[in-house]
Tab-separated table of C-alpha atoms in Angstrom:
chain	number	residue	atom	x	y	z
A	1	ARG	CA	-90.271	85.604	-153.079
A	2	ASP	CA	-93.193	87.380	-153.879
A	3	ALA	CA	-94.732	87.335	-150.246
A	4	THR	CA	-91.120	89.066	-149.390
A	5	ALA	CA	-90.787	91.444	-151.362
A	6	LYS	CA	-94.174	92.149	-150.259
A	7	ALA	CA	-93.596	91.708	-146.931
A	8	VAL	CA	-90.838	94.344	-146.982
A	9	PHE	CA	-92.639	97.262	-148.944
A	10	SER	CA	-95.421	97.068	-146.338
A	11	THR	CA	-93.085	97.290	-144.229
A	12	MET	CA	-90.927	100.859	-145.462
A	13	PHE	CA	-94.434	102.683	-146.048
A	14	SER	CA	-95.746	101.260	-142.472
A	15	PRO	CA	-97.779	103.640	-139.498
A	16	SER	CA	-94.845	105.236	-137.888
A	17	VAL	CA	-93.246	105.969	-141.271
A	18	MET	CA	-96.394	107.821	-141.940
A	19	LEU	CA	-95.828	110.002	-138.634
A	20	LEU	CA	-92.463	110.609	-139.299
A	21	ILE	CA	-94.412	112.552	-142.570
A	22	GLY	CA	-96.812	113.941	-140.446
A	23	GLY	CA	-94.975	115.627	-138.015
A	24	PHE	CA	-92.406	116.881	-141.025
A	25	SER	CA	-95.618	118.883	-141.592
A	26	ILE	CA	-96.698	120.400	-138.414
A	27	ALA	CA	-92.370	121.433	-138.035
A	28	SER	CA	-93.493	123.311	-141.767
A	29	ALA	CA	-96.790	124.749	-141.020
A	30	LEU	CA	-95.209	126.503	-137.794
A	31	SER	CA	-91.934	127.342	-139.348
A	32	LYS	CA	-93.521	128.955	-142.577
A	33	HIS	CA	-95.763	131.401	-140.534
A	34	GLY	CA	-93.755	131.960	-138.016
A	35	ILE	CA	-95.766	130.546	-134.975
A	36	ALA	CA	-92.373	129.205	-133.744
A	37	LYS	CA	-90.299	132.167	-134.114
A	38	ARG	CA	-93.337	134.484	-132.519
A	39	ILE	CA	-93.477	132.250	-129.590
A	40	ALA	CA	-89.627	131.911	-129.160
A	41	THR	CA	-88.796	135.684	-129.212
A	42	ALA	CA	-91.106	136.139	-126.770
A	43	ILE	CA	-89.988	133.789	-124.686
A	44	LEU	CA	-86.572	134.948	-125.665
A	45	GLY	CA	-87.069	138.449	-125.210
A	46	ARG	CA	-87.881	138.450	-121.785
A	47	ALA	CA	-85.201	136.607	-120.806
A	48	GLY	CA	-83.465	139.979	-119.683
A	49	SER	CA	-78.804	140.747	-119.623
A	50	ASN	CA	-77.924	137.863	-116.304
A	51	PRO	CA	-76.072	135.591	-119.180
A	52	SER	CA	-76.968	132.328	-117.070
A	53	VAL	CA	-80.814	133.201	-117.936
A	54	VAL	CA	-80.792	133.930	-120.981
A	55	LEU	CA	-77.888	130.660	-121.429
A	56	PHE	CA	-81.243	128.478	-119.879
A	57	VAL	CA	-83.967	130.137	-121.902
A	58	VAL	CA	-82.083	129.870	-124.926
A	59	MET	CA	-82.195	125.884	-124.346
A	60	ALA	CA	-85.170	125.450	-123.207
A	61	ILE	CA	-86.641	126.704	-126.294
A	62	THR	CA	-84.899	124.707	-128.126
A	63	THR	CA	-85.351	122.096	-126.040
A	64	PHE	CA	-89.563	122.308	-126.065
A	65	SER	CA	-88.923	123.552	-130.177
A	66	SER	CA	-87.514	120.389	-130.384
A	67	MET	CA	-91.121	118.862	-129.768
A	68	PHE	CA	-92.422	119.570	-132.017
A	69	ILE	CA	-90.698	120.677	-134.777
A	70	SER	CA	-87.797	118.211	-135.067
A	71	ASN	CA	-84.254	118.252	-133.529
A	72	VAL	CA	-82.860	119.087	-137.135
A	73	ALA	CA	-84.670	122.350	-138.201
A	74	ALA	CA	-85.001	123.360	-134.100
A	75	PRO	CA	-81.362	124.452	-134.144
A	76	VAL	CA	-81.817	125.845	-137.395
A	77	LEU	CA	-84.650	128.160	-135.789
A	78	VAL	CA	-83.152	128.988	-132.802
A	79	PHE	CA	-79.921	130.827	-134.856
A	80	THR	CA	-81.112	132.654	-136.326
A	81	LEU	CA	-83.056	134.593	-132.840
A	82	VAL	CA	-79.427	134.034	-131.476
A	83	GLN	CA	-77.296	135.327	-134.207
A	84	PRO	CA	-77.193	139.352	-133.321
A	85	ILE	CA	-76.064	137.994	-129.217
A	86	LEU	CA	-73.512	136.484	-131.299
A	87	ARG	CA	-72.345	138.310	-133.401
A	88	ALA	CA	-72.336	141.451	-130.858
A	89	LEU	CA	-70.380	139.025	-127.963
A	90	GLY	CA	-68.012	138.081	-130.426
A	91	VAL	CA	-66.532	134.316	-131.347
A	92	ASP	CA	-64.246	134.497	-128.121
A	93	ASP	CA	-66.946	135.114	-126.007
A	94	PRO	CA	-67.309	132.544	-123.358
A	95	LEU	CA	-71.397	132.902	-123.476
A	96	ALA	CA	-71.681	132.718	-127.006
A	97	LYS	CA	-69.545	129.329	-126.829
A	98	SER	CA	-71.666	128.086	-124.712
A	99	ILE	CA	-74.937	128.838	-126.201
A	100	VAL	CA	-73.767	127.584	-129.479
A	101	LEU	CA	-73.080	124.796	-127.439
A	102	GLY	CA	-76.643	124.491	-125.616
A	103	VAL	CA	-78.572	125.066	-128.450
A	104	ALA	CA	-76.496	122.226	-129.789
A	105	TYR	CA	-76.865	119.648	-126.913
A	106	ALA	CA	-80.647	121.237	-126.238
A	107	ALA	CA	-81.963	119.653	-129.676
A	108	ASN	CA	-80.464	116.826	-128.654
A	109	ILE	CA	-81.773	116.461	-125.636
A	110	GLY	CA	-85.389	117.997	-127.270
A	111	GLY	CA	-85.436	114.724	-129.873
A	112	LEU	CA	-84.933	112.322	-126.694
A	113	THR	CA	-89.245	114.062	-125.743
A	114	SER	CA	-91.493	112.952	-128.347
A	115	THR	CA	-92.820	110.510	-130.852
A	116	ILE	CA	-92.136	113.008	-133.669
A	117	SER	CA	-89.506	114.781	-132.545
A	118	SER	CA	-86.676	112.640	-133.748
A	119	PRO	CA	-86.426	109.565	-136.726
A	120	GLN	CA	-84.721	107.150	-134.422
A	121	ASN	CA	-87.953	107.061	-131.979
A	122	ILE	CA	-90.408	106.451	-135.088
A	123	ILE	CA	-87.439	103.670	-135.534
A	124	SER	CA	-87.967	102.198	-132.416
A	125	LEU	CA	-91.707	102.866	-132.763
A	126	ASN	CA	-91.657	100.653	-135.561
A	127	VAL	CA	-89.780	98.122	-133.408
A	128	PHE	CA	-92.481	97.964	-131.275
A	129	ASP	CA	-95.524	98.600	-133.579
A	130	GLU	CA	-97.224	94.640	-134.125
A	131	THR	CA	-96.727	94.211	-130.157
A	132	SER	CA	-96.616	97.137	-127.685
A	133	LYS	CA	-98.835	101.138	-128.769
A	134	VAL	CA	-96.552	103.307	-127.636
A	135	THR	CA	-98.450	106.805	-128.142
A	136	LEU	CA	-97.225	110.394	-127.118
A	137	GLY	CA	-98.875	110.827	-123.967
A	138	PRO	CA	-97.282	107.390	-122.061
A	139	TRP	CA	-93.619	108.925	-124.433
A	140	LEU	CA	-94.056	111.750	-123.134
A	141	MET	CA	-95.023	111.079	-119.357
A	142	ALA	CA	-91.316	108.957	-119.487
A	143	SER	CA	-88.985	111.359	-121.232
A	144	MET	CA	-89.880	114.120	-119.611
A	145	PRO	CA	-88.227	113.646	-116.573
A	146	VAL	CA	-84.832	112.832	-118.218
A	147	ALA	CA	-85.132	115.131	-120.346
A	148	LEU	CA	-85.230	117.805	-117.850
A	149	LEU	CA	-82.837	116.021	-115.274
A	150	CYS	CA	-80.271	115.842	-118.707
A	151	LEU	CA	-81.491	120.650	-119.534
A	152	GLY	CA	-79.980	121.059	-115.888
A	153	ALA	CA	-76.892	118.862	-116.540
A	154	THR	CA	-76.150	120.018	-119.210
A	155	PHE	CA	-76.596	124.259	-118.552
A	156	GLY	CA	-74.777	123.414	-115.323
A	157	VAL	CA	-71.943	121.595	-116.832
A	158	LEU	CA	-71.871	124.533	-119.452
A	159	ARG	CA	-72.036	127.087	-117.276
A	160	LEU	CA	-68.587	125.561	-115.295
A	161	PHE	CA	-66.390	125.203	-118.358
A	162	TYR	CA	-67.512	128.427	-120.344
A	163	ARG	CA	-67.575	131.096	-117.521
A	164	SER	CA	-69.189	134.543	-118.259
A	165	ASN	CA	-70.949	137.240	-115.706
A	166	THR	CA	-71.107	139.892	-118.496
A	167	PRO	CA	-75.041	140.943	-119.086
A	168	VAL	CA	-76.159	140.743	-122.711
A	169	PRO	CA	-75.900	144.633	-123.795
A	170	ALA	CA	-79.590	145.642	-123.545
A	171	VAL	CA	-79.821	146.682	-127.016
A	172	LEU	CA	-79.108	142.961	-128.329
A	173	VAL	CA	-82.596	141.501	-126.244
A	174	ILE	CA	-85.448	140.983	-128.596
A	175	LYS	CA	-88.476	142.588	-128.464
A	176	PRO	CA	-91.375	140.374	-127.285
A	177	THR	CA	-94.236	140.422	-130.090
A	178	GLY	CA	-96.908	143.276	-128.599
A	179	PRO	CA	-100.433	142.797	-129.226
A	180	SER	CA	-100.613	145.360	-132.144
A	181	ASP	CA	-99.172	142.417	-133.901
A	182	GLY	CA	-101.993	140.394	-134.029
A	183	LEU	CA	-101.564	136.924	-136.120
A	184	THR	CA	-103.664	136.171	-139.435
A	185	LEU	CA	-106.074	134.088	-140.522
A	186	LYS	CA	-103.913	131.780	-141.932
A	187	GLN	CA	-101.514	131.625	-139.045
A	188	TRP	CA	-104.766	131.573	-136.382
A	189	LEU	CA	-105.553	128.172	-138.572
A	190	CYS	CA	-102.088	126.990	-138.757
A	191	VAL	CA	-101.676	126.981	-134.710
A	192	ALA	CA	-105.076	125.610	-134.794
A	193	VAL	CA	-104.873	122.365	-136.627
A	194	SER	CA	-100.869	121.900	-134.653
A	195	VAL	CA	-102.552	122.494	-131.677
A	196	ALA	CA	-105.439	119.748	-132.340
A	197	SER	CA	-102.926	117.010	-133.947
A	198	ILE	CA	-100.780	116.980	-131.362
A	199	ALA	CA	-103.800	116.527	-128.863
A	200	LEU	CA	-104.619	113.491	-131.381
A	201	PHE	CA	-101.415	112.476	-130.878
A	202	VAL	CA	-101.710	112.667	-127.746
A	203	PHE	CA	-104.917	110.433	-126.888
A	204	SER	CA	-104.517	108.559	-129.579
A	205	SER	CA	-104.704	105.548	-128.040
A	206	LEU	CA	-108.481	105.953	-126.732
A	207	ILE	CA	-109.226	106.214	-130.130
A	208	GLU	CA	-107.314	104.258	-131.737
A	209	LYS	CA	-110.697	101.541	-132.644
A	210	GLN	CA	-112.900	104.399	-134.201
A	211	VAL	CA	-109.763	106.031	-136.295
A	212	GLY	CA	-107.145	102.627	-136.667
A	213	PRO	CA	-103.526	103.367	-135.189
A	214	LEU	CA	-101.859	106.281	-135.047
A	215	GLY	CA	-99.995	106.566	-138.647
A	216	ALA	CA	-103.945	107.064	-139.622
A	217	LEU	CA	-103.842	110.245	-137.518
A	218	ALA	CA	-100.821	111.743	-139.251
A	219	VAL	CA	-103.113	112.503	-142.568
A	220	ILE	CA	-104.939	114.429	-140.877
A	221	PRO	CA	-102.968	117.350	-140.804
A	222	LEU	CA	-101.121	116.465	-144.320
A	223	VAL	CA	-105.155	117.562	-145.526
A	224	ALA	CA	-106.036	120.477	-143.230
A	225	TYR	CA	-102.845	122.053	-144.654
A	226	PHE	CA	-102.762	121.165	-147.601
A	227	GLY	CA	-106.947	121.684	-148.578
A	228	LEU	CA	-106.932	124.978	-146.443
A	229	ASN	CA	-103.798	126.408	-148.089
A	230	LEU	CA	-101.342	126.664	-145.404
A	231	LEU	CA	-98.809	123.847	-146.866
A	232	GLY	CA	-97.554	124.277	-151.059
A	233	LYS	CA	-96.048	121.473	-153.744
A	234	ASP	CA	-92.619	123.558	-152.394
A	235	ASP	CA	-92.887	122.783	-149.179
A	236	PHE	CA	-93.740	119.232	-149.711
A	237	ASN	CA	-90.665	118.417	-152.383
A	238	GLY	CA	-88.492	120.539	-148.930
A	239	PHE	CA	-89.486	118.118	-146.707
A	240	MET	CA	-85.986	115.693	-145.675
A	241	TRP	CA	-87.620	112.564	-147.606
A	242	ASN	CA	-83.571	111.582	-146.485
A	243	VAL	CA	-84.358	110.739	-142.638
A	244	VAL	CA	-87.898	108.991	-143.881
A	245	MET	CA	-86.378	106.783	-146.369
A	246	ILE	CA	-83.385	105.958	-143.398
A	247	ALA	CA	-86.623	104.961	-141.132
A	248	MET	CA	-87.942	102.831	-144.535
A	249	GLY	CA	-84.602	101.563	-144.151
A	250	GLY	CA	-83.988	100.500	-141.043
A	251	SER	CA	-88.248	98.635	-141.206
A	252	ALA	CA	-87.110	97.306	-144.021
A	253	VAL	CA	-83.721	95.816	-142.396
A	254	GLY	CA	-85.491	94.997	-138.761
A	255	ALA	CA	-88.255	92.731	-141.251
A	256	VAL	CA	-85.932	91.407	-142.847
A	257	ALA	CA	-84.033	89.739	-140.546
A	258	LYS	CA	-87.059	88.535	-139.545
A	259	VAL	CA	-88.266	86.613	-142.183
A	260	SER	CA	-84.546	85.458	-142.217
A	261	THR	CA	-84.608	84.711	-138.277
A	262	LEU	CA	-81.671	86.421	-138.252
A	263	LEU	CA	-82.823	88.190	-135.679
A	264	LYS	CA	-83.555	85.621	-133.179
A	265	VAL	CA	-80.680	83.409	-134.001
A	266	ILE	CA	-78.631	86.723	-133.211
A	267	GLY	CA	-80.274	87.062	-130.068
A	268	GLN	CA	-80.281	83.919	-128.955
A	269	LEU	CA	-76.117	84.095	-129.589
A	270	ILE	CA	-76.473	86.814	-127.355
A	271	GLU	CA	-78.810	86.009	-124.852
A	272	GLU	CA	-76.388	82.557	-124.491
A	273	ASN	CA	-73.474	84.051	-124.246
A	274	VAL	CA	-73.949	87.180	-123.140
A	275	VAL	CA	-76.886	87.957	-120.280
A	276	LYS	CA	-76.703	84.002	-119.535
A	277	ARG	CA	-73.517	83.320	-119.071
A	278	LEU	CA	-72.565	86.601	-117.486
A	279	GLY	CA	-75.563	86.057	-115.157
A	280	LEU	CA	-76.904	89.994	-115.948
A	281	SER	CA	-80.121	91.177	-114.014
A	282	PHE	CA	-82.318	92.741	-116.977
A	283	TYR	CA	-80.921	96.833	-115.445
A	284	LEU	CA	-76.728	95.112	-115.630
A	285	THR	CA	-78.541	93.927	-119.359
A	286	LEU	CA	-79.979	97.404	-120.052
A	287	CYS	CA	-76.360	98.815	-118.846
A	288	LEU	CA	-74.561	96.821	-121.107
A	289	PHE	CA	-76.205	97.848	-124.580
A	290	SER	CA	-77.000	101.023	-123.709
A	291	VAL	CA	-73.066	101.666	-124.288
A	292	LEU	CA	-72.808	100.061	-126.975
A	293	MET	CA	-75.704	102.095	-128.395
A	294	LEU	CA	-73.994	104.781	-127.061
A	295	VAL	CA	-70.037	104.281	-128.593
A	296	VAL	CA	-70.952	102.820	-132.054
A	297	SER	CA	-74.088	106.136	-132.326
A	298	THR	CA	-71.417	108.583	-131.362
A	299	PHE	CA	-69.061	107.259	-134.614
A	300	MET	CA	-72.190	106.555	-136.711
A	301	SER	CA	-75.546	108.166	-137.124
A	302	HIS	CA	-77.578	108.193	-134.563
A	303	SER	CA	-80.813	106.909	-136.854
A	304	VAL	CA	-78.941	104.435	-138.371
A	305	SER	CA	-77.720	103.017	-135.679
A	306	SER	CA	-81.360	102.811	-134.863
A	307	ALA	CA	-82.105	100.709	-137.611
A	308	VAL	CA	-79.451	98.584	-137.737
A	309	LEU	CA	-79.487	97.680	-132.980
A	310	ALA	CA	-83.166	98.488	-132.550
A	311	PRO	CA	-85.142	95.542	-134.489
A	312	LEU	CA	-82.000	92.913	-132.461
A	313	LEU	CA	-82.116	94.830	-128.995
A	314	TYR	CA	-86.396	93.755	-128.580
A	315	THR	CA	-85.453	90.069	-129.201
A	316	LEU	CA	-84.063	89.949	-126.142
């Protein structure tokens, strides 16, 4: 029992969970010092008044923001930018409805793009941690084409069902940040630490022998932000610890099921009664369990669904 408890608790605070906390620190710093808002404002301010362009730009900003400040914080940021537009258009305007839905859908799309953008990605990394080293670079290469296709398809569906040719009023177009509004020293430090941290995440496989697993690199932004006083105690308390606990719980569930051989038994039952009996190929099996995950996560949290199903599916 003592050995099992130690194994479970050591799994709960794995390098992948540390990566999640490091991602929260990047998101908190970019939001606190207004870096994400400045970038988003500068882009949205040049979108003009064409409804299609404005909608696509809003969705693109949300998707990109979700990659690095999490798909939970990104919609909050974007909604603060588009609130003047939504108020002027009114709740019954098709463009206003499409913008609201577009932000929600784009945040979900952005959540699949990087290893630090969503809790279920961290849970998946935890499952692969022992045998496969999945880093941010390969993850981006695999996810970006899918995300771009999803973004384009979602944009097309929203424009189809919420037709609006009314120009966005000129007074609502957000003015881009001018050259006179320069960054402060703390903002420059925040940008430098964030860019350096993300670069280390991308190229972590090249320096793994020198610095250790990806989770060890997540300590760098934490030390830099708090050491340079870019983040404080209140910011640390504001991290989404509930999400961290879900990720830890998923790791614990996977560890217990593995130690008890429950995963192996369930995996064999599924393989014998579903895969082999039906004679499914790899791709058909992938489609089957993708639909299963889609249905389950529709009615319960996608993070909880991943925590339960990811370790099970990995045994196959």
